[in-house]
Short mmCIF file of C-alpha atoms and ligand atoms in Angstrom, two decimals:
data_model
loop_
_atom_site.label_atom_id
_atom_site.label_comp_id
_atom_site.label_asym_id
_atom_site.label_seq_id
_atom_site.Cartn_x
_atom_site.Cartn_y
_atom_site.Cartn_z
CA MET V 1 71.19 108.95 33.41
CA LYS V 2 70.56 106.52 36.21
CA ILE V 3 69.33 103.09 35.22
CA ILE V 4 68.25 99.97 37.07
CA VAL V 5 68.61 96.49 35.60
CA VAL V 6 66.51 93.82 37.33
CA GLY V 7 68.13 90.37 37.28
CA SER V 8 71.30 88.59 38.28
CA GLY V 9 72.74 86.42 35.49
CA GLY V 10 75.11 86.48 32.54
CA ARG V 11 72.38 88.01 30.40
CA GLU V 12 72.08 90.95 32.78
CA HIS V 13 75.86 91.39 32.79
CA ALA V 14 75.86 91.54 28.98
CA ILE V 15 73.02 94.08 28.99
CA ILE V 16 74.81 96.24 31.58
CA LYS V 17 78.11 96.21 29.68
CA LYS V 18 76.32 97.22 26.50
CA LEU V 19 74.35 100.01 28.20
CA LEU V 20 77.62 101.40 29.60
CA GLU V 21 78.81 102.09 26.04
CA ASN V 22 76.43 105.08 26.05
CA PRO V 23 78.29 108.09 27.56
CA ASP V 24 75.04 109.49 29.03
CA VAL V 25 74.79 106.53 31.40
CA GLU V 26 76.19 107.64 34.77
CA THR V 27 75.16 104.84 37.10
CA ILE V 28 73.63 101.42 36.70
CA TYR V 29 72.11 99.68 39.70
CA ALA V 30 71.73 95.92 39.39
CA LEU V 31 68.88 94.42 41.45
CA PRO V 32 70.34 92.20 42.78
CA GLY V 33 73.22 91.60 40.31
CA ASN V 34 76.05 89.30 41.41
CA GLY V 35 79.69 89.43 42.52
CA GLY V 36 80.93 89.73 38.94
CA ILE V 37 78.38 92.31 37.84
CA ALA V 38 79.61 94.39 40.82
CA ALA V 39 82.64 95.37 38.71
CA ASP V 40 80.34 97.24 36.31
CA ALA V 41 77.27 98.23 38.32
CA GLN V 42 76.20 98.97 41.87
CA CYS V 43 74.56 95.83 43.19
CA VAL V 44 71.56 96.36 45.45
CA PRO V 45 70.35 93.40 47.54
CA ILE V 46 66.71 93.47 46.39
CA GLY V 47 65.34 90.17 45.07
CA VAL V 48 63.83 90.04 41.58
CA LYS V 49 60.43 89.00 42.97
CA ASP V 50 60.19 91.83 45.50
CA ILE V 51 58.18 94.12 43.23
CA PRO V 52 57.24 96.77 45.85
CA ALA V 53 60.91 97.09 46.89
CA ILE V 54 62.03 97.42 43.25
CA ALA V 55 59.52 100.21 42.60
CA ALA V 56 60.37 101.97 45.88
CA PHE V 57 64.10 101.83 45.16
CA ALA V 58 63.60 103.27 41.68
CA GLN V 59 61.45 106.07 43.03
CA THR V 60 63.72 107.08 45.93
CA HIS V 61 66.82 107.01 43.70
CA ALA V 62 65.21 109.09 40.94
CA ILE V 63 65.87 106.42 38.34
CA ASP V 64 65.49 107.56 34.73
CA PHE V 65 64.98 104.20 33.07
CA ALA V 66 64.48 100.58 34.10
CA VAL V 67 65.33 97.37 32.28
CA VAL V 68 63.48 94.36 33.64
CA ALA V 69 65.49 91.49 32.20
CA SER V 70 64.34 88.34 33.94
CA ASP V 71 61.06 86.43 33.60
CA ASP V 72 59.84 86.24 37.21
CA PRO V 73 59.57 90.00 37.83
CA LEU V 74 57.98 90.50 34.39
CA GLY V 75 55.38 87.86 35.21
CA LEU V 76 54.78 89.47 38.60
CA GLY V 77 54.13 92.92 37.11
CA ALA V 78 57.40 94.76 37.79
CA VAL V 79 56.91 96.94 34.72
CA ASP V 80 53.36 97.86 35.77
CA ALA V 81 54.64 98.81 39.24
CA LEU V 82 57.53 100.89 37.87
CA ASN V 83 55.31 102.64 35.32
CA ALA V 84 52.84 103.41 38.11
CA VAL V 85 55.53 105.44 39.89
CA GLY V 86 56.43 107.19 36.64
CA ILE V 87 59.51 105.24 35.57
CA PRO V 88 59.81 104.29 31.91
CA CYS V 89 60.77 100.66 31.35
CA PHE V 90 62.11 98.24 28.82
CA GLY V 91 60.05 95.07 29.19
CA PRO V 92 56.45 93.94 28.77
CA ASP V 93 53.74 94.65 31.31
CA GLN V 94 52.15 91.75 33.17
CA LYS V 95 49.41 91.23 30.57
CA ALA V 96 51.91 90.99 27.71
CA ALA V 97 54.32 88.82 29.73
CA GLN V 98 51.65 86.11 29.69
CA ILE V 99 53.06 85.13 26.29
CA GLU V 100 55.85 83.39 28.23
CA CYS V 101 54.30 82.92 31.65
CA SER V 102 51.46 80.71 30.44
CA LYS V 103 52.05 78.08 27.76
CA VAL V 104 48.27 77.63 27.55
CA PHE V 105 47.88 81.34 26.78
CA SER V 106 50.59 81.26 24.09
CA LYS V 107 49.32 78.07 22.45
CA ASN V 108 45.76 79.41 22.33
CA LEU V 109 47.04 82.69 20.88
CA MET V 110 48.89 80.87 18.10
CA LYS V 111 45.87 78.73 17.32
CA LYS V 112 43.50 81.72 17.20
CA TYR V 113 45.80 83.71 14.88
CA ASN V 114 47.03 80.80 12.72
CA ILE V 115 50.65 81.10 13.81
CA PRO V 116 52.45 77.83 13.01
CA THR V 117 53.23 75.71 16.09
CA ALA V 118 52.96 72.08 17.21
CA SER V 119 49.37 70.84 17.54
CA TYR V 120 48.37 70.41 21.19
CA ALA V 121 45.84 69.68 23.88
CA VAL V 122 45.49 71.19 27.37
CA PHE V 123 44.66 69.23 30.53
CA ASP V 124 43.91 70.21 34.10
CA ASN V 125 44.00 66.69 35.53
CA ALA V 126 46.46 63.83 35.28
CA ASP V 127 43.96 61.07 34.37
CA ASP V 128 42.72 62.81 31.24
CA ALA V 129 46.27 63.75 30.24
CA ILE V 130 47.45 60.16 30.58
CA ALA V 131 44.45 58.78 28.69
CA TYR V 132 45.25 61.21 25.86
CA ILE V 133 48.90 60.12 25.80
CA HIS V 134 47.78 56.48 25.49
CA ARG V 135 45.49 57.42 22.63
CA VAL V 136 48.04 59.34 20.52
CA GLY V 137 51.27 57.53 21.53
CA ALA V 138 54.91 58.64 21.59
CA PRO V 139 57.11 60.50 20.81
CA ILE V 140 55.20 63.33 22.41
CA VAL V 141 56.02 66.48 24.40
CA VAL V 142 54.67 67.36 27.87
CA LYS V 143 54.95 70.94 29.15
CA ALA V 144 53.96 72.52 32.45
CA ASP V 145 51.77 75.59 31.86
CA GLY V 146 53.72 78.06 34.00
CA LEU V 147 57.30 79.18 34.53
CA ALA V 148 59.63 76.32 35.51
CA LEU V 149 63.20 77.62 35.19
CA GLY V 150 63.38 76.26 31.64
CA LYS V 151 62.84 72.72 32.97
CA GLY V 152 59.09 72.43 32.38
CA ALA V 153 59.25 70.64 29.00
CA THR V 154 59.77 66.90 28.57
CA VAL V 155 60.39 65.46 25.13
CA ALA V 156 59.12 61.91 25.77
CA MET V 157 60.28 59.22 23.38
CA THR V 158 58.03 56.63 25.08
CA VAL V 159 54.51 56.64 26.55
CA GLU V 160 56.03 55.76 29.96
CA GLN V 161 58.27 58.85 29.92
CA ALA V 162 55.30 61.04 29.01
CA GLU V 163 53.22 59.52 31.81
CA ALA V 164 56.06 60.13 34.26
CA ALA V 165 56.26 63.78 33.17
CA VAL V 166 52.53 64.27 33.74
CA HIS V 167 52.84 62.58 37.11
CA ALA V 168 55.80 64.78 38.14
CA ALA V 169 53.99 67.99 37.16
CA MET V 170 50.43 67.23 38.29
CA VAL V 171 50.70 64.70 41.13
CA ASP V 172 54.15 65.31 42.65
CA ARG V 173 53.81 69.01 41.72
CA VAL V 174 57.56 69.45 41.19
CA PHE V 175 56.90 72.83 39.51
CA GLY V 176 54.32 73.90 42.11
CA ASP V 177 51.34 75.80 40.67
CA SER V 178 53.11 75.99 37.29
CA GLY V 179 51.98 72.38 36.85
CA ASN V 180 48.27 72.94 37.54
CA ARG V 181 47.73 72.54 33.83
CA VAL V 182 49.84 70.78 31.22
CA VAL V 183 50.10 71.23 27.48
CA ILE V 184 50.69 68.02 25.54
CA GLU V 185 51.96 68.63 22.07
CA GLU V 186 53.05 67.05 18.84
CA TYR V 187 56.73 66.12 18.60
CA MET V 188 58.48 68.20 15.94
CA THR V 189 61.88 67.75 14.33
CA GLY V 190 64.40 70.07 12.72
CA PRO V 191 67.14 72.55 13.59
CA GLU V 192 66.34 75.07 16.33
CA VAL V 193 66.83 78.81 15.97
CA SER V 194 66.46 81.58 18.55
CA VAL V 195 65.36 84.97 17.26
CA LEU V 196 65.16 87.88 19.69
CA ALA V 197 63.25 90.93 18.52
CA PHE V 198 62.88 94.47 19.78
CA CYS V 199 59.19 95.46 19.99
CA ASP V 200 57.42 98.71 20.84
CA GLY V 201 53.88 97.32 20.76
CA GLU V 202 53.49 98.04 17.04
CA THR V 203 56.83 97.66 15.31
CA LEU V 204 59.08 94.62 15.53
CA VAL V 205 62.78 94.56 14.63
CA PRO V 206 64.46 91.16 14.73
CA MET V 207 68.02 90.92 16.05
CA VAL V 208 70.68 88.67 14.60
CA SER V 209 69.65 84.99 14.91
CA SER V 210 71.38 82.59 17.29
CA MET V 211 71.60 78.96 18.38
CA ASP V 212 71.54 77.77 21.97
CA HIS V 213 72.99 74.45 23.19
CA LYS V 214 70.63 73.35 25.93
CA ARG V 215 71.95 69.89 26.79
CA ALA V 216 74.66 69.50 29.42
CA LEU V 217 77.03 67.25 27.45
CA ASP V 218 78.80 67.17 24.10
CA GLY V 219 76.82 65.80 21.17
CA ASP V 220 73.58 67.18 22.68
CA ALA V 221 73.54 64.43 25.31
CA GLY V 222 72.63 64.64 29.00
CA PRO V 223 69.92 66.66 30.73
CA ASN V 224 68.52 70.02 29.62
CA THR V 225 70.20 73.04 31.21
CA GLY V 226 69.63 76.78 31.13
CA GLY V 227 72.00 76.81 28.10
CA MET V 228 75.67 75.76 27.76
CA GLY V 229 76.70 78.05 24.94
CA THR V 230 75.53 79.98 21.92
CA ILE V 231 76.61 81.10 18.47
CA ALA V 232 75.32 83.87 16.22
CA PRO V 233 74.26 84.14 13.48
CA ASN V 234 72.56 80.76 13.10
CA PRO V 235 73.49 79.43 9.63
CA TYR V 236 70.30 77.36 9.37
CA TYR V 237 68.36 80.62 9.42
CA THR V 238 68.76 81.71 5.79
CA PRO V 239 67.44 85.04 4.45
CA GLU V 240 64.57 83.12 2.81
CA ILE V 241 63.59 81.50 6.11
CA ALA V 242 63.94 84.86 7.88
CA ALA V 243 61.51 86.44 5.40
CA GLN V 244 59.09 83.56 5.86
CA CYS V 245 59.27 83.88 9.67
CA MET V 246 58.61 87.61 9.46
CA GLU V 247 55.49 86.98 7.37
CA THR V 248 54.04 83.91 9.11
CA ILE V 249 55.26 84.26 12.71
CA PHE V 250 56.79 87.58 13.86
CA LEU V 251 54.35 90.14 12.48
CA PRO V 252 51.28 87.96 13.15
CA THR V 253 52.43 87.61 16.78
CA VAL V 254 52.86 91.35 17.29
CA ARG V 255 49.48 92.01 15.69
CA ALA V 256 47.84 89.27 17.72
CA MET V 257 49.10 90.78 20.97
CA GLN V 258 47.84 94.19 19.88
CA ALA V 259 44.46 92.75 18.92
CA GLU V 260 44.19 91.04 22.32
CA GLY V 261 44.80 94.36 24.09
CA ARG V 262 48.24 93.23 25.23
CA PRO V 263 50.70 95.20 23.07
CA PHE V 264 54.17 93.74 23.58
CA ARG V 265 56.97 96.17 24.45
CA GLY V 266 60.43 94.84 25.14
CA CYS V 267 62.34 91.85 23.82
CA LEU V 268 60.19 89.12 22.32
CA TYR V 269 62.06 85.83 22.02
CA PHE V 270 60.99 83.35 19.37
CA GLY V 271 62.18 79.78 19.94
CA LEU V 272 61.73 78.28 16.48
CA MET V 273 62.04 74.85 14.92
CA LEU V 274 62.70 74.63 11.19
CA THR V 275 60.49 71.61 10.52
CA PRO V 276 60.04 69.84 7.18
CA ASN V 277 56.69 71.71 7.04
CA GLY V 278 58.25 75.12 7.56
CA PRO V 279 59.30 77.17 10.61
CA LYS V 280 57.15 76.68 13.71
CA VAL V 281 57.15 78.24 17.17
CA ILE V 282 58.43 76.02 19.99
CA GLU V 283 58.03 78.71 22.60
CA TYR V 284 57.90 82.43 23.21
CA ASN V 285 59.84 84.19 25.94
CA CYS V 286 59.02 87.71 27.05
CA ARG V 287 62.68 88.72 27.59
CA PHE V 288 66.20 88.37 26.26
CA GLY V 289 67.47 84.76 26.14
CA ASP V 290 70.31 83.59 28.32
CA PRO V 291 72.92 82.84 26.90
CA GLU V 292 71.67 84.15 23.52
CA THR V 293 72.12 87.73 24.73
CA GLN V 294 75.82 87.07 25.29
CA VAL V 295 76.33 86.59 21.52
CA VAL V 296 73.64 88.91 20.16
CA LEU V 297 74.52 92.12 22.03
CA PRO V 298 78.25 92.01 21.17
CA LEU V 299 77.15 92.18 17.52
CA LEU V 300 74.85 95.17 18.05
CA GLU V 301 76.41 98.31 16.55
CA SER V 302 73.60 100.75 17.43
CA ASP V 303 73.15 102.18 20.90
CA LEU V 304 71.21 99.77 23.12
CA LEU V 305 69.78 102.39 25.48
CA THR V 306 68.38 104.43 22.56
CA ILE V 307 66.67 101.33 21.17
CA MET V 308 65.28 100.34 24.57
CA GLN V 309 63.88 103.84 25.06
CA ALA V 310 62.32 103.65 21.58
CA CYS V 311 60.61 100.39 22.60
CA ALA V 312 59.14 102.16 25.63
CA ASN V 313 58.11 105.29 23.63
CA THR V 314 56.69 103.53 20.56
CA THR V 315 59.31 105.13 18.30
CA LEU V 316 61.12 101.97 17.20
CA ALA V 317 60.13 102.47 13.54
CA GLN V 318 62.21 105.70 13.46
CA THR V 319 65.19 104.23 15.37
CA PRO V 320 68.19 102.64 13.63
CA VAL V 321 69.01 99.10 14.74
CA LYS V 322 72.16 97.82 13.10
CA PHE V 323 74.06 94.59 13.64
CA SER V 324 77.58 93.85 12.48
CA ASP V 325 78.04 91.08 9.93
CA LYS V 326 80.59 89.34 12.14
CA ALA V 327 79.91 86.15 14.09
CA ALA V 328 80.01 85.47 17.83
CA CYS V 329 80.39 82.48 20.14
CA CYS V 330 79.79 82.20 23.90
CA VAL V 331 81.06 79.19 25.88
CA ILE V 332 79.48 78.72 29.32
CA LEU V 333 81.76 77.58 32.14
CA ALA V 334 79.63 75.69 34.65
CA SER V 335 80.31 73.89 37.91
CA ASP V 336 80.89 70.21 37.09
CA GLY V 337 77.69 68.27 37.78
CA TYR V 338 75.33 71.09 36.78
CA PRO V 339 72.30 70.92 36.37
CA THR V 340 71.94 68.26 39.08
CA GLN V 341 74.52 68.36 41.86
CA TYR V 342 77.63 70.44 42.01
CA ALA V 343 80.00 72.14 44.40
CA SER V 344 80.79 75.85 44.28
CA GLY V 345 82.63 78.52 46.26
CA PHE V 346 85.92 78.21 44.35
CA PRO V 347 88.11 81.21 43.44
CA ILE V 348 87.82 82.29 39.79
CA THR V 349 90.87 83.61 37.95
CA ILE V 350 90.50 85.62 34.76
CA PRO V 351 93.63 87.04 33.06
CA GLN V 352 93.65 90.87 33.02
CA ASN V 353 94.21 91.17 29.28
CA LEU V 354 91.95 88.31 28.18
CA ASP V 355 90.85 88.84 24.59
CA ALA V 356 87.17 88.17 25.29
CA GLN V 357 84.11 89.47 27.08
CA VAL V 358 83.50 87.57 30.29
CA TYR V 359 79.91 87.71 31.52
CA ILE V 360 79.51 86.53 35.09
CA ALA V 361 76.39 84.47 35.81
CA GLY V 362 76.91 82.89 39.22
CA ALA V 363 79.62 84.36 41.46
CA LYS V 364 80.03 86.17 44.73
CA ARG V 365 82.76 88.51 45.89
CA GLU V 366 84.55 87.91 49.17
CA ALA V 367 87.18 90.52 50.00
CA ASP V 368 88.87 90.90 46.60
CA THR V 369 88.22 87.38 45.41
CA LEU V 370 85.53 86.27 43.02
CA LEU V 371 84.11 82.86 44.01
CA SER V 372 81.92 80.58 41.93
CA ALA V 373 78.36 80.52 43.25
CA GLY V 374 75.95 78.47 41.21
CA GLY V 375 75.62 76.07 38.31
CA ARG V 376 76.37 78.31 35.38
CA VAL V 377 79.30 80.43 36.57
CA LEU V 378 80.29 82.58 33.59
CA GLY V 379 80.27 82.90 29.83
CA VAL V 380 83.28 83.64 27.65
CA SER V 381 82.18 85.46 24.53
CA CYS V 382 84.17 86.39 21.41
CA THR V 383 83.42 87.78 17.99
CA GLY V 384 85.23 86.94 14.75
CA ALA V 385 85.09 87.62 11.04
CA THR V 386 83.73 84.08 10.59
CA LEU V 387 81.94 81.65 12.88
CA ARG V 388 85.03 79.44 12.89
CA GLU V 389 87.17 82.35 14.09
CA ALA V 390 84.67 83.33 16.82
CA ILE V 391 84.52 79.75 18.09
CA ASP V 392 88.30 79.30 18.10
CA ARG V 393 88.78 82.59 19.93
CA ALA V 394 86.12 81.76 22.53
CA TYR V 395 87.70 78.38 23.26
CA ALA V 396 91.22 79.84 23.42
CA ALA V 397 89.98 82.41 25.95
CA ALA V 398 87.91 79.87 27.95
CA ALA V 399 91.06 77.78 28.42
CA GLN V 400 92.65 80.70 30.28
CA VAL V 401 89.82 81.14 32.80
CA HIS V 402 90.11 78.90 35.83
CA PHE V 403 88.20 77.68 38.84
CA GLU V 404 88.21 74.28 40.48
CA ASN V 405 85.61 71.92 38.91
CA ALA V 406 85.00 74.16 35.88
CA TYR V 407 83.19 72.26 33.15
CA TYR V 408 82.33 73.31 29.62
CA ARG V 409 81.14 71.68 26.44
CA ARG V 410 83.81 71.30 23.75
CA ASP V 411 81.42 71.37 20.79
CA ILE V 412 79.62 74.71 20.96
CA GLY V 413 78.99 75.75 17.34
CA ARG V 414 79.89 72.40 15.84
CA ARG V 415 76.45 71.80 14.33
CA ALA V 416 76.50 75.32 12.93
CA LEU V 417 79.87 74.68 11.28
CA GLU V 418 78.48 71.45 9.86
CA CYS V 419 75.62 73.44 8.38
CA GLU V 420 78.17 75.78 6.83
CA GLY V 421 79.84 72.75 5.23
CA GLU V 422 82.76 72.18 7.60
CA PHE V 423 83.45 68.58 8.75
P1 LIG U 1 60.79 74.72 25.86
O1 LIG U 1 60.91 74.68 27.37
O2 LIG U 1 59.39 74.84 25.37
O3 LIG U 1 61.74 75.71 25.26
O4 LIG U 1 61.39 73.34 25.34
C1 LIG U 1 62.71 72.94 25.64
C2 LIG U 1 63.27 72.15 24.49
O5 LIG U 1 62.47 70.98 24.27
C3 LIG U 1 63.27 72.88 23.16
O6 LIG U 1 64.40 73.68 22.99
C4 LIG U 1 63.22 71.73 22.18
O7 LIG U 1 64.52 71.20 21.99
C5 LIG U 1 62.39 70.71 22.88
N1 LIG U 1 60.99 70.78 22.45
C6 LIG U 1 60.02 71.57 22.96
N2 LIG U 1 58.86 71.41 22.30
C7 LIG U 1 59.10 70.48 21.36
C8 LIG U 1 58.27 69.85 20.36
N3 LIG U 1 56.97 70.11 20.24
N4 LIG U 1 58.86 68.93 19.57
C9 LIG U 1 60.16 68.59 19.71
N5 LIG U 1 60.98 69.15 20.63
C10 LIG U 1 60.46 70.08 21.45
N1 LIG U 2 68.28 80.21 26.31
C1 LIG U 2 66.91 79.94 26.51
C2 LIG U 2 66.21 80.91 27.37
O1 LIG U 2 66.71 81.96 27.70
O2 LIG U 2 65.08 80.62 27.73
#
């Protein structure tokens, strides 16, 4: 089989490595991939937003299956375009991808179908938004409606911060058209859990839960990033809470999308907060999380390609999906200064026999050398019989990977260990 994977980060590298475990997979093309992914797939220099070129490539290369992994092409209709030329895909079509691409759409969906989430109001001009903020006060959360590289949400502890966030989105237009509308929502508290789920439009199968670490610095300080590390499973997510989420959030969401004529096929990502009033949705994503994928897929024991095909064929209910009961930890090595200013272009050295999976996120290859190229450079991922063991192994391996100005958090998984009663 010949497969294309659309995307270029650590998540895509983890997906590609997992797909390669299936002996029927002959070739994987990564569009565009990166210098590290090039060790496992053929990288093709087609950008993720160039939908006509993606569809044309797939057609001329007689591709058997496509995995659209990143949000931009999903929002732009890559799956619709690939399906139109007869190529089966893992990923939602453009109508279903709205669940991530428009916060206003997702909030209205949750309200209509009684899916628990923060209460909210929507504004299309800054004056009304600011008047509302003055009326309800802080803390309060301001979110740009559209895609914003994970940077569209501001948790404002003061009215001034909330006003500044509205100003940035709607007047300075730092997110472009994504800030035409803003959602202003109630501030919630509680541990966060990520749950990724396979969906075929009708059936939903949750994967093992995980926990992201979004802030740049130890102790959850510093600015929000794309994610500095992950662990799985998330110990806050007990079997009781999982059952409650299935009943009040997961199944109602799948049914709601069906009822709206937007059946969701692909990976539906639930960003949850376990509030004192029960689990609530922070956000939906229409794709695998990054770096959640780098801990979830190493724990998947069933064949990924078979499951992805079942999601495309509406046969997920008859397809086994089994996860190991081990734990996993992924530590992200970033360029120091990420997410603001950083230098890159430094040679990366990874020991040949490193006892870990290394997923490359931002690197280019020059001659035979891999050079850092970007903020998040790579993820070092390990499994273990316990969370403690997975974390220790990931840190031991991370210490053996080098590039100038490498930076990583030292406390990935610490809150999870606290939840388990360590410390
Ligand atoms: P989002 O871009 O919607 O995933 O939000 C980014 C982060 O902001 C989340 O992971 C939460 O930590 C935080 N956040 C978002 N919405 C809320 C909320 N309503 N209350 C408290 N924190 C929130
Ligand atoms: N790790 C959060 C995301 O993928 O959006």
